[in-house]
Short mmCIF file of C-alpha atoms in Angstrom, two decimals:
data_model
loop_
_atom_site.label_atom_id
_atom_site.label_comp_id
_atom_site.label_asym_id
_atom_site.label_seq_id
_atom_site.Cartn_x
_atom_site.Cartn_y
_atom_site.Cartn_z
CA UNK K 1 81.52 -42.52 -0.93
CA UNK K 2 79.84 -39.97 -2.80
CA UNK K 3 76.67 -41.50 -1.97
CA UNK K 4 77.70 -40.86 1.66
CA UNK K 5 78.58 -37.71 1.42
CA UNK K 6 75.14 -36.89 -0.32
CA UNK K 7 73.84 -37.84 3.12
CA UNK K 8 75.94 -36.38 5.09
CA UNK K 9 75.35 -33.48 3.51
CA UNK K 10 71.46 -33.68 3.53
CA UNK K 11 71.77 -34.33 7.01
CA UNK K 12 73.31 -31.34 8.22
CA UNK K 13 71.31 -29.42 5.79
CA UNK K 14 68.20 -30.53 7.48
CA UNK K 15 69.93 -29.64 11.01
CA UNK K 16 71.11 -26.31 10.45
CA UNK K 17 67.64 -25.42 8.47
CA UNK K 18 65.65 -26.84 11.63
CA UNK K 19 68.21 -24.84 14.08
CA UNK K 20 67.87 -21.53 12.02
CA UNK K 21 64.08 -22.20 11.57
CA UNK K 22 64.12 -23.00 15.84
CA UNK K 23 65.65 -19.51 16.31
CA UNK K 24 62.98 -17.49 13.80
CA UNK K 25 60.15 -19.57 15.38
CA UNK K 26 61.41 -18.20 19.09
CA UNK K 27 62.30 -14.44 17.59
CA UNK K 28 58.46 -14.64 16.28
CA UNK K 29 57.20 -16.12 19.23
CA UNK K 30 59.04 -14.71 22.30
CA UNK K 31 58.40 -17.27 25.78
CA UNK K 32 58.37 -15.36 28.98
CA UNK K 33 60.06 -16.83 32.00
CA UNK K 34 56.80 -18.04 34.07
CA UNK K 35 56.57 -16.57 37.61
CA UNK K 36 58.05 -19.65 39.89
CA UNK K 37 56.08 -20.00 43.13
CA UNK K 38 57.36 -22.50 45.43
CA UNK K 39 53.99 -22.58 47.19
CA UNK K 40 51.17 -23.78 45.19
CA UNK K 41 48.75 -21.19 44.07
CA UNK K 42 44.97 -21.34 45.16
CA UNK K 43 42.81 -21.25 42.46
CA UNK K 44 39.07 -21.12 43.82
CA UNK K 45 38.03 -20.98 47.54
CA UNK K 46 34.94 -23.88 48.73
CA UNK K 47 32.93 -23.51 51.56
CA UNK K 48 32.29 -26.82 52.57
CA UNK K 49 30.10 -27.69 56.41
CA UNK K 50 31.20 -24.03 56.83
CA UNK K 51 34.52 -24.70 56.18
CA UNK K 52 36.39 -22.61 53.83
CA UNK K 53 38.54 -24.33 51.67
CA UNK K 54 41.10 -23.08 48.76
CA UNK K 55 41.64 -25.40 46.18
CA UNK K 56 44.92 -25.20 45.09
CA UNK K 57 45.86 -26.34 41.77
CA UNK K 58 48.08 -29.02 42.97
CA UNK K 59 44.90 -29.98 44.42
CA UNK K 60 43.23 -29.97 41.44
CA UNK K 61 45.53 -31.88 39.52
CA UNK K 62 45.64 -34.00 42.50
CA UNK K 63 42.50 -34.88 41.69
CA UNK K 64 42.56 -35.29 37.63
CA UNK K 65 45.56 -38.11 38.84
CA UNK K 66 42.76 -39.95 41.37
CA UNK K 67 40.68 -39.95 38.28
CA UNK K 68 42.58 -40.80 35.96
CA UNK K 69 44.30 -44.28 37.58
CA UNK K 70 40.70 -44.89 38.75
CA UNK K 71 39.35 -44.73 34.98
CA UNK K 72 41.63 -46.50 34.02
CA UNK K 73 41.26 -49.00 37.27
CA UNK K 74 37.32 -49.32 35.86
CA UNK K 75 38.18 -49.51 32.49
CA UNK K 76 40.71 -52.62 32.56
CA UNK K 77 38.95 -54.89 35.20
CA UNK K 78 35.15 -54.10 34.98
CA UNK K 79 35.49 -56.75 32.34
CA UNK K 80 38.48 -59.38 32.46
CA UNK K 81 38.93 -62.07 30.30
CA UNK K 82 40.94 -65.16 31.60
CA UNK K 83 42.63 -64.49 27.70
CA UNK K 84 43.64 -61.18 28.26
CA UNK K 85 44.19 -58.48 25.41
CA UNK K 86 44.86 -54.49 24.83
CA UNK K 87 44.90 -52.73 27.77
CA UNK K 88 44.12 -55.74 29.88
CA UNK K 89 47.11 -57.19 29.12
CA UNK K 90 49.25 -53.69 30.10
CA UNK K 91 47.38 -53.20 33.48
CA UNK K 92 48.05 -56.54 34.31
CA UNK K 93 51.58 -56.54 33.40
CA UNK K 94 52.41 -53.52 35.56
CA UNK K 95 50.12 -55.11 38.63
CA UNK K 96 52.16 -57.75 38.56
CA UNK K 97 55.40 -56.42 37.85
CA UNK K 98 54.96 -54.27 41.31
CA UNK K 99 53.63 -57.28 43.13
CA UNK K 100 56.82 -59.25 41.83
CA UNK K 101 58.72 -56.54 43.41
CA UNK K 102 57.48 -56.12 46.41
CA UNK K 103 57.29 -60.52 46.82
CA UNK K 104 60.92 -60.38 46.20
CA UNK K 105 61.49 -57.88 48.81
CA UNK K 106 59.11 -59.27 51.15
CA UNK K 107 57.41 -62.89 50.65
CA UNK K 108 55.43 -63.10 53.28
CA UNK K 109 54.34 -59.44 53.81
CA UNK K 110 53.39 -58.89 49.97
CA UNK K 111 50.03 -58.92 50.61
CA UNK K 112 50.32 -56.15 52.94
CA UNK K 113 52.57 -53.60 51.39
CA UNK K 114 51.55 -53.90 47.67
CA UNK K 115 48.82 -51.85 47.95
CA UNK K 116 50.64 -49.00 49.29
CA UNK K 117 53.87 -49.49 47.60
CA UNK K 118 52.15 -49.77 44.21
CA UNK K 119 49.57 -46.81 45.19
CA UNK K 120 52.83 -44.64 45.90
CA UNK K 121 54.41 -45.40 42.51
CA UNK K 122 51.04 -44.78 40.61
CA UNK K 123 50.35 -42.02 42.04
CA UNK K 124 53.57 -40.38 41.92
CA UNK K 125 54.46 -41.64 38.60
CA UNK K 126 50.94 -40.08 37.34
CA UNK K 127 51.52 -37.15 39.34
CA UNK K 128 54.72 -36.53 37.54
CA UNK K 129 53.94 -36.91 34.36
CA UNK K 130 50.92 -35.17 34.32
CA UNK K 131 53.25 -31.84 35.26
CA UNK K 132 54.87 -32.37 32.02
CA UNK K 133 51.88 -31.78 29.75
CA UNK K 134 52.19 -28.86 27.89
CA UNK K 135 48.83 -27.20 28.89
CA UNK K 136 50.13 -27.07 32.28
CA UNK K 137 51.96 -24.38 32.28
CA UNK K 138 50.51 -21.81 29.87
CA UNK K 139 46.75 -22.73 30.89
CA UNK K 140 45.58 -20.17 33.93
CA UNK K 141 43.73 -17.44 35.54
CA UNK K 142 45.49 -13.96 35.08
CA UNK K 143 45.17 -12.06 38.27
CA UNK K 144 46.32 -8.60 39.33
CA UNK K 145 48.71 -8.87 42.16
CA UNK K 146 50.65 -5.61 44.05
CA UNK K 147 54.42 -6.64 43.93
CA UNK K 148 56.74 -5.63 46.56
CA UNK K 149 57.33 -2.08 44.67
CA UNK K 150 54.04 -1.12 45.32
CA UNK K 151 52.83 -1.89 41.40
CA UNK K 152 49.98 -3.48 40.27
CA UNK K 153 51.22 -6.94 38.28
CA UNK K 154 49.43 -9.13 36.10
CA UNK K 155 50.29 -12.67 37.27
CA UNK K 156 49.26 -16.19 35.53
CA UNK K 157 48.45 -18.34 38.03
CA UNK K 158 48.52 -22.12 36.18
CA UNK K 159 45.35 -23.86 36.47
CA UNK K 160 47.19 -26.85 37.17
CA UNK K 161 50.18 -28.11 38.97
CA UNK K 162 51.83 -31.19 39.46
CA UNK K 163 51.17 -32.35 42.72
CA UNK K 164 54.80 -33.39 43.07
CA UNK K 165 55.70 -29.78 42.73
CA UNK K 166 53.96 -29.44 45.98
CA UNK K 167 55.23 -29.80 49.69
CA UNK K 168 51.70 -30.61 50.51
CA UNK K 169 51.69 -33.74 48.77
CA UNK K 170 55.01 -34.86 49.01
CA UNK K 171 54.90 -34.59 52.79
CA UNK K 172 51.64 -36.04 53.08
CA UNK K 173 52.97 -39.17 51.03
CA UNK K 174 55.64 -39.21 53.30
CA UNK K 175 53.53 -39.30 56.43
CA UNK K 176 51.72 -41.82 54.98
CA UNK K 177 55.06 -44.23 54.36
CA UNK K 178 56.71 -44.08 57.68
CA UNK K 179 53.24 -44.09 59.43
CA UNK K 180 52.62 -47.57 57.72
CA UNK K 181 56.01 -48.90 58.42
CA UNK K 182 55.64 -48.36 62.27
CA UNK K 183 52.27 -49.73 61.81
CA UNK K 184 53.76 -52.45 60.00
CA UNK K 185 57.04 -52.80 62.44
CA UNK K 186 54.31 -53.02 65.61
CA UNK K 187 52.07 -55.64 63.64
CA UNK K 188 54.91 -57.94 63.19
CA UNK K 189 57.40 -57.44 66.79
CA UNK K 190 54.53 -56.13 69.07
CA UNK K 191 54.66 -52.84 70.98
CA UNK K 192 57.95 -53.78 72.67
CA UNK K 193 59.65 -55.61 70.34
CA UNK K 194 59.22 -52.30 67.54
CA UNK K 195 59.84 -49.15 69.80
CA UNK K 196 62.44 -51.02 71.84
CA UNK K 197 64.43 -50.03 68.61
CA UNK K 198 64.34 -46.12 69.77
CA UNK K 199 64.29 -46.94 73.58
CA UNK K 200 67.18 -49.94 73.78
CA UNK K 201 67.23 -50.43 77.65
CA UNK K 202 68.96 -53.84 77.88
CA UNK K 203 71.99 -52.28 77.91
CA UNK K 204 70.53 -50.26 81.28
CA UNK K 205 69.30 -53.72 82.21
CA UNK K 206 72.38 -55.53 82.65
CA UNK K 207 74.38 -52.30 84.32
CA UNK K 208 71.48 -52.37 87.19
CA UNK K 209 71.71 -56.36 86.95
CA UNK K 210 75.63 -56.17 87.58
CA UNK K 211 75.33 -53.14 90.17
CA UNK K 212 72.53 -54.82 92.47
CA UNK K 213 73.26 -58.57 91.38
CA UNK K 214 74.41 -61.29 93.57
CA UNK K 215 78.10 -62.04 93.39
CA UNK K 216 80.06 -62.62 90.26
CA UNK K 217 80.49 -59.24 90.72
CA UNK K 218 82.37 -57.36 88.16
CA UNK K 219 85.40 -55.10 88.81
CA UNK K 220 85.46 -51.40 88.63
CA UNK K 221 86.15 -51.94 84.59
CA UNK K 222 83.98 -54.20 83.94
CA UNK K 223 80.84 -51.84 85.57
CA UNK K 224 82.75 -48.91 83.42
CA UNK K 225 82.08 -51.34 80.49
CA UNK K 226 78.77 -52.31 81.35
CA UNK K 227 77.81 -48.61 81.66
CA UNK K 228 79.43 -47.51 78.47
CA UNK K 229 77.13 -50.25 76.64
CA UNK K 230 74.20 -48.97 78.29
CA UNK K 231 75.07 -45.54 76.89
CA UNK K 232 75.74 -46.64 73.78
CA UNK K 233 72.40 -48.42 73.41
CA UNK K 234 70.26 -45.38 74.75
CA UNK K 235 72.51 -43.09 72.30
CA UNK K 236 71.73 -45.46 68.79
CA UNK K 237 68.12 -45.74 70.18
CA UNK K 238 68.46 -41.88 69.52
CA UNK K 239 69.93 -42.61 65.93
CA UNK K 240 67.43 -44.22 64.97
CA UNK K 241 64.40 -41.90 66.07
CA UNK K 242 66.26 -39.43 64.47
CA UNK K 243 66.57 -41.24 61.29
CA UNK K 244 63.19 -42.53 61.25
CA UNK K 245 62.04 -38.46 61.45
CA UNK K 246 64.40 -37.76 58.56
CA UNK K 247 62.94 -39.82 56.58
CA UNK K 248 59.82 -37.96 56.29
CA UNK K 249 62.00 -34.99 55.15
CA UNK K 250 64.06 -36.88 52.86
CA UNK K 251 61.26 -38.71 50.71
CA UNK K 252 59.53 -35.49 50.40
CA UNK K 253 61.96 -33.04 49.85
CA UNK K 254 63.60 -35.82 47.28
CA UNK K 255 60.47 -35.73 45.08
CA UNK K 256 59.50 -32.28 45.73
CA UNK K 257 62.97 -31.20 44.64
CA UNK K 258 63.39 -33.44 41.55
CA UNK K 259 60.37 -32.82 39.99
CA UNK K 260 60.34 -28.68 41.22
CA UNK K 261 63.32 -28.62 39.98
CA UNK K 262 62.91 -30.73 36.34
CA UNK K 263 59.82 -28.28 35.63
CA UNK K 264 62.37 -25.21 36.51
CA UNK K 265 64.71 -26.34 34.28
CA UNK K 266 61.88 -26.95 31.43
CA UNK K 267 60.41 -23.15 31.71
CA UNK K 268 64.13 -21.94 31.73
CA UNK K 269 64.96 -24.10 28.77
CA UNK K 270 61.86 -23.12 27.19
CA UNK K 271 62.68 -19.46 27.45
CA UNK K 272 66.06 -19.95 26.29
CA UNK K 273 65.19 -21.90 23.09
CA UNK K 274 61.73 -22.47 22.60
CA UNK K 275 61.51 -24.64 19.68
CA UNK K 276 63.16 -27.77 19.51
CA UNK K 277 66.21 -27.54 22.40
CA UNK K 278 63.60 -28.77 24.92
CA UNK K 279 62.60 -31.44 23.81
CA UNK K 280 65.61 -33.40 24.94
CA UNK K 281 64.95 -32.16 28.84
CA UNK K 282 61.49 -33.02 28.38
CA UNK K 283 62.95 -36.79 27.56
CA UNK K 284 65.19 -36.09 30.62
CA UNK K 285 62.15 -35.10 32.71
CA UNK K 286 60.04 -38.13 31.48
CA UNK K 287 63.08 -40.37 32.88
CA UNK K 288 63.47 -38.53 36.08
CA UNK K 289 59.21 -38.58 36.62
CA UNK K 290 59.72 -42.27 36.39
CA UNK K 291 62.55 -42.57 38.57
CA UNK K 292 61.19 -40.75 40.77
CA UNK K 293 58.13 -42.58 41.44
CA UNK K 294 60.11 -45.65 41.38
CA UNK K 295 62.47 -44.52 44.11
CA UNK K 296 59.87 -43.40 46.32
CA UNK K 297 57.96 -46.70 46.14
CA UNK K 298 61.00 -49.08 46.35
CA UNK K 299 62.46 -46.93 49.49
CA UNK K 300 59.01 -47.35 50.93
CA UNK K 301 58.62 -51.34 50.55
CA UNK K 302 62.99 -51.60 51.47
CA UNK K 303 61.71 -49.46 54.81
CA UNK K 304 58.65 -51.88 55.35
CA UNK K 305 60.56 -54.97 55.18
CA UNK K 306 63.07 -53.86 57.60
CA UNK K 307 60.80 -52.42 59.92
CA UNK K 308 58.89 -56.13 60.01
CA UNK K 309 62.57 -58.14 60.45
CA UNK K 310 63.39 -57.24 63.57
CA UNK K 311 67.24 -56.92 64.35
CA UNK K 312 68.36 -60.42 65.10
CA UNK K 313 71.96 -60.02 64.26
CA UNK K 314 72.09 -57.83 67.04
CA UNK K 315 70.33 -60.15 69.76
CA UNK K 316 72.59 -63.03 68.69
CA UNK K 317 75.99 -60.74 69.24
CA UNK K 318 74.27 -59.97 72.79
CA UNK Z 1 56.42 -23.48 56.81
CA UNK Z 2 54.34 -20.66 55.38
CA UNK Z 3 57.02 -19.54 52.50
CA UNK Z 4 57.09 -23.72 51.47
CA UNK Z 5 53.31 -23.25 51.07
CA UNK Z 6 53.04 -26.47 53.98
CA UNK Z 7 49.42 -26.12 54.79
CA UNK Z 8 48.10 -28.02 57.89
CA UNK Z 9 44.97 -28.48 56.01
CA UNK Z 10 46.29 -29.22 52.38
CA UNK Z 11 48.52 -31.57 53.86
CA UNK Z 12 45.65 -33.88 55.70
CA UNK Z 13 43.80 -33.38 52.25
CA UNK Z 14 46.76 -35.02 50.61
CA UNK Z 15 46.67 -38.15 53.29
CA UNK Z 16 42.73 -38.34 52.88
CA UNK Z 17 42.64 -37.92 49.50
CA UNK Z 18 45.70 -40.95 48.49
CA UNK Z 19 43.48 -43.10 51.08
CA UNK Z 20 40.77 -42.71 49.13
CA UNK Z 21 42.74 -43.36 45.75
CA UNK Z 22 44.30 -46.45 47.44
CA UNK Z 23 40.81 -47.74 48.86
CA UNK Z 24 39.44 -46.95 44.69
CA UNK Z 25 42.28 -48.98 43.75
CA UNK Z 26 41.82 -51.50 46.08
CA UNK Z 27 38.53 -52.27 44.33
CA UNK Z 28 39.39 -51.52 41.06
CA UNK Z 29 42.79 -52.29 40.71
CA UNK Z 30 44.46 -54.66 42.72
CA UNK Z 31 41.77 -57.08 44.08
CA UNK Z 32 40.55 -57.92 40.79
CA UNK Z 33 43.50 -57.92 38.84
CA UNK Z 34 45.52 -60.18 41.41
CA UNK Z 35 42.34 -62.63 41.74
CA UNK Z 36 42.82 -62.97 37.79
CA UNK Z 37 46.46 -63.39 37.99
CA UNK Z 38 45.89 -65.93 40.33
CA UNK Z 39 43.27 -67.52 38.83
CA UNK Z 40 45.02 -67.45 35.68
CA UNK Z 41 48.23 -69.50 37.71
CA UNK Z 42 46.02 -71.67 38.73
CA UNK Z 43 44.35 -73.00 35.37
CA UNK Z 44 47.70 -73.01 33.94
CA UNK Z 45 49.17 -74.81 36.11
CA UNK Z 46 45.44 -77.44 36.37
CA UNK Z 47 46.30 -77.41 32.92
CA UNK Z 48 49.50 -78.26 33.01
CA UNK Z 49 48.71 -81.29 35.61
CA UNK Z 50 46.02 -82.45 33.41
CA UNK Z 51 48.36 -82.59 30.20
CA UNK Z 52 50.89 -84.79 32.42
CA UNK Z 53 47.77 -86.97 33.11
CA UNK Z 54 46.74 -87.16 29.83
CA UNK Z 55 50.71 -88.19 28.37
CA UNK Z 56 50.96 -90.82 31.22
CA UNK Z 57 47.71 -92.46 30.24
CA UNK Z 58 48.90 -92.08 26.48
CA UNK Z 59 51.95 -94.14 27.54
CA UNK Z 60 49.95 -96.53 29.58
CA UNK Z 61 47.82 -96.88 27.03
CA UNK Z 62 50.91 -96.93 24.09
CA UNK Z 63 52.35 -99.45 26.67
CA UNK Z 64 49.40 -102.28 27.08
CA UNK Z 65 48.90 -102.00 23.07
CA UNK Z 66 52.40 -102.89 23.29
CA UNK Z 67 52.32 -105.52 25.81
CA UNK Z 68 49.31 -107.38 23.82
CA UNK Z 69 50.44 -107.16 20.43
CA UNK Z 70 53.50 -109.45 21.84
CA UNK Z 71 51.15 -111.31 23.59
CA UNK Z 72 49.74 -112.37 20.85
CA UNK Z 73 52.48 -112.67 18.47
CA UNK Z 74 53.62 -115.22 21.24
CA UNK Z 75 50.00 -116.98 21.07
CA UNK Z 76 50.58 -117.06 17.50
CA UNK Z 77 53.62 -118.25 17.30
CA UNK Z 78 53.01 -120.96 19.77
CA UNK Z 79 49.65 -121.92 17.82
CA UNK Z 80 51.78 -122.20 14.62
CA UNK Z 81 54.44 -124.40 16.40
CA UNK Z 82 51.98 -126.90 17.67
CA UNK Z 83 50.47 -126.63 14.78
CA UNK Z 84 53.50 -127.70 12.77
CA UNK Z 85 54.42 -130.53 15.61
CA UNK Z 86 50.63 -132.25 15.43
CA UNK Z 87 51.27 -132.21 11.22
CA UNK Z 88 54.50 -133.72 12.08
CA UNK Z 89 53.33 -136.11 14.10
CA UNK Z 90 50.58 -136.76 12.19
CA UNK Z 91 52.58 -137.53 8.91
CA UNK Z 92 54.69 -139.63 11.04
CA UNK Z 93 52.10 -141.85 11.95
CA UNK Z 94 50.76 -141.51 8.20
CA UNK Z 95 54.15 -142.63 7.17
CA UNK Z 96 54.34 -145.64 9.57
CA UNK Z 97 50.90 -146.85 9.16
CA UNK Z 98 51.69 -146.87 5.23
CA UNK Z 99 54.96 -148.73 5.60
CA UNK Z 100 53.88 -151.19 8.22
CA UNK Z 101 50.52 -151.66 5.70
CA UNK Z 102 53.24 -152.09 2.63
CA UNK Z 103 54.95 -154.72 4.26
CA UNK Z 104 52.45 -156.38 5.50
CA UNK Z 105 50.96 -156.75 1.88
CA UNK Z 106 54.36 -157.69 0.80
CA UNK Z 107 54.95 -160.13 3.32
CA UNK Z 108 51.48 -161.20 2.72
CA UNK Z 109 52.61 -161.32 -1.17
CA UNK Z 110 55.21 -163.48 -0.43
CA UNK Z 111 53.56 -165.85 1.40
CA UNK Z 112 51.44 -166.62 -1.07
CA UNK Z 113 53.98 -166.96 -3.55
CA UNK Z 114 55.70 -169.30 -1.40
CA UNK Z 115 52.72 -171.26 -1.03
CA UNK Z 116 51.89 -171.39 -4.48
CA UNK Z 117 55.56 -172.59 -5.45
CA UNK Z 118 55.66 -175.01 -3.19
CA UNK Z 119 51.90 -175.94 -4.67
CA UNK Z 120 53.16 -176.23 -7.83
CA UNK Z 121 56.29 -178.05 -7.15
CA UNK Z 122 54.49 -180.65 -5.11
CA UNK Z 123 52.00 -180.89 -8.07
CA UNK Z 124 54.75 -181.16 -10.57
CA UNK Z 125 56.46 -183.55 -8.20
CA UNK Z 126 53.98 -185.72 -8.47
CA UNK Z 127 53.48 -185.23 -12.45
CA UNK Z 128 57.52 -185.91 -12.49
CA UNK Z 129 57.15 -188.96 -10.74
CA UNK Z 130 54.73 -190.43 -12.67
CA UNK Z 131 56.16 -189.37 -15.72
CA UNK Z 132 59.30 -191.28 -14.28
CA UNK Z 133 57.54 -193.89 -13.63
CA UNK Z 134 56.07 -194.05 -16.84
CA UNK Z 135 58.82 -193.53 -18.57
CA UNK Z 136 60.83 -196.11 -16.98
CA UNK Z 137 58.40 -198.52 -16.57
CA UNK Z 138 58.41 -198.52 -20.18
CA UNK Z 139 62.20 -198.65 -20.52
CA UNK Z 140 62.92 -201.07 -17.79
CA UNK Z 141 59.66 -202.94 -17.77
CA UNK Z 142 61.27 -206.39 -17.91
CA UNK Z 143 64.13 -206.43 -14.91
CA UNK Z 144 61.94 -204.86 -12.51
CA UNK Z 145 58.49 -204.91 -10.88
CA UNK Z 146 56.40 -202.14 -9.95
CA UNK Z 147 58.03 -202.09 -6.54
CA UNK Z 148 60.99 -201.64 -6.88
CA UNK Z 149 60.61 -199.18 -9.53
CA UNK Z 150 58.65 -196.98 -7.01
CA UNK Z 151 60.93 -197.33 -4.73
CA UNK Z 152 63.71 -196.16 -6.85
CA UNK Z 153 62.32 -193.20 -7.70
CA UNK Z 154 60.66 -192.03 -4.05
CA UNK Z 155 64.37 -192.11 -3.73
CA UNK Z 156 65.32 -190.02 -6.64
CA UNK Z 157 62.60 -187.64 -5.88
CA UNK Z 158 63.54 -187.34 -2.36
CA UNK Z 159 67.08 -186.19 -3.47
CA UNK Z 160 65.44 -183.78 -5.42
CA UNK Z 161 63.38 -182.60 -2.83
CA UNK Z 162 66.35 -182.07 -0.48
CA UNK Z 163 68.19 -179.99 -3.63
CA UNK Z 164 65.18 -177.76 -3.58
#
């Protein structure tokens, strides 16, 4: 017991001298609140085939994530051993993880999505995690910017940026995911048989078919019926158009949001209690970066797979 | 669109530029590293096959050892059996010849023992008779002639002979 007690005792010690020594560290060095820009902040301008281009620094980080997965790419495979080892063994583990996935989503169409699907999560997942470095925030160009009030204001702008802090990229991802899934739906039900989804005109069909038909004709209610169907097809045709644009929006804004938001919360945190408090939310943002990625690449391959089924619940009911 | 910094331009530079990472990755990534997976499946599972081969031949093998060593056990044991029955046999016929040649040199034995008795008792039948005779002739020399005398005794002897 008193052995315990020792160690309790040490314990807290150690707690309250790292809290009090937290709290002189931040009074010594004071963290301003970083200017938070929604829009990503150009950081050179190119002129490229007389184009002029601004790099942003979402851009540029964009760019350091390419590089990095592609190093890393070179480094694991420009060699393999059938034995694997080191980093071998890693990369391969997490190739084939994702490819497990997306198999047990999808057994036949594997082939096909896994490039994307795992491209997504890389990407993303790099993306994210790259924002959380902690030269990313502090490391910039100072420029002189006239604020609304008329005064001249030194602003940083960060030399980097996650990319998933930008709408740029996050749309652009999303383009790319329901873009692949049409492509995908029309590769495996033809033309018809995929956009006949948005545009259901059997129900139309078999109202004309009952209206101009040879005898059984139907009674007054049944032609009601007929024509409420037909409505009712036309109208969850709509649905899904609509859904299939909101998607867009919602993977995104979903990423864009999550990870805008964790690297909000981190400055705010950091300006709050510099020293020590953060580290938890940077844990919390490490989790979410990863989540993230994950949920953008599984919603991706779940949207592939049910673009290619088809809906033949549906034509067995009719 | 302006105030969410959604740039027409940015955002096809986004497109082109995770093409491009997922054409790098292609390459780099994916192709190889599923090939080795593959691969790798595939000389498992060769290798696999081949050490089923290799324990079914064992057995075979384990199994024809098996069958010969109680092949030959068998052999053996029927070479040892006939073995046994031609010494038996052989001792039989060992045996029979040696009784069959014992009592034929006993029978033998006896017949010449028979023959030499009855030798010497027709020798010493004769030496009787004359001693008889002599005898008698001297006793009884006056009442009878030699004729009767020898008659007498061929009688005497022949009693004899019939005792015998």
């Amino acid at each position: 017991m008193r052995f315990l007690g020792s160690r309790a005792l040490r314990y807290t010690i150690i707690a309250i001298a790292a809290l009090v020594g937290a709290v002189a560290l931040a009074r010594a060095f004071p963290v301003k609140l970083p200017d938070i820009a929604v829009a990503p902040e150009p950081i050179a301008q190119v002129s490229l085939f007389g184009l002029n281009y601004s790099v942003t620094n979402s851009l540029l980080t964009s760019w350091l994530a390419m590089l990095l997965l592609v190093l890393l790419a070179i480094a694991t495979t420009h060699r393999m051993k059938p034995v694997p080892d080191g980093l071998q063994n890693l990369v391969e583990a997490l190739v084939e993880a994702i490819y497990g996935l997306v198999e047990d989503v999808s057994k036949h169409n594997a082939r096909k999505f896994f490039p994307i699907v795992a491209t997504i999560f890389l990407f993303v997942l790099v993306s994210n995690w790259l924002g959380l470095l902690p030269f990313f925030g502090p490391l910039g160009i100072w420029h002189e910017v006239k604020s609304h009030s008329g005064e001249v204001e030194r602003v940083l702008i960060p030399l980097f940026r996650s990319p998933s802090t930008d709408l740029n990229t996050t749309v652009g991802l999303a383009l790319i995911s329901v873009t692949m899934t049409q492509v995908f739906g029309v590769q495996a039900l033809g033309i018809f048989g995929y956009f006949g989804r948005f545009l259901n005109l059997r129900g139309l069909g078999k109202l004309i078919g009952a209206l101009f038909g040879r005898p059984p004709r139907l009674g007054l209610g049944g032609l009601f019926g007929l024509a409420f169907n037909a409505f009712l097809d036309l109208f969850v045709g709509l649905l899904e158009l609509i859904s299939e644009m909101a998607k867009i929006i919602s993977f995104s804004f979903r990423l864009f949001g999550n990870i805008f938001a964790g690297e909000v919360l981190l400055a705010v945190i950091a300006f709050l209690f510099p020293f020590l408090l953060s580290l938890p939310f940077l844990g919390l943002e490490v989790f979410v970066g990863f989540i993230q990625a994950f949920v953008f690449a599984i919603l991706t391959l779940v949207f592939m797979a049910m673009a290619t089924m088809g809906h033949g619940a549906e034509e067995h009911k009719g | 669109m302006e105030a969410l910094g959604i740039d027409p331009n940015r955002l096809l530079s986004s497109v082109f530029n995770f093409t491009v990472l997922l054409i790098l990755l292609w390459f780099f990534l994916y192709k190889p590293v599923l090939k080795m997976l593959e691969e790798r499946k595939e000389r498992i599972r060769q290798g696999l096959a081949d050490a089923e081969a290799a324990r079914q031949a064992a057995r075979r093998a384990q199994e024809d050892y098996q069958r010969q060593m109680e092949q030959a056990h068998k052999d053996a044991q029927a070479i040892i059996a006939q073995a046994t029955q031609a010494a038996e046999k052989a001792r039989e016929e060992i045996l029979s010849q040696g009784r069959g040649e014992a009592r034929a040199i006993v029978a033998k034995a006896q017949e010449k023992i028979e023959y030499e008795r009855k030798q010497a008792m027709a020798e010493l039948r004769g030496q009787v008779a004359q001693l008889a005779i002599l005898a008698a002739s001297k006793v009884i020399s006056r009442e009878l002639d030699e004729r009767a005398h020898r008659q007498l005794i061929q009688e005497f002897l022949a009693e004899t002979a019939s005792l015998n």
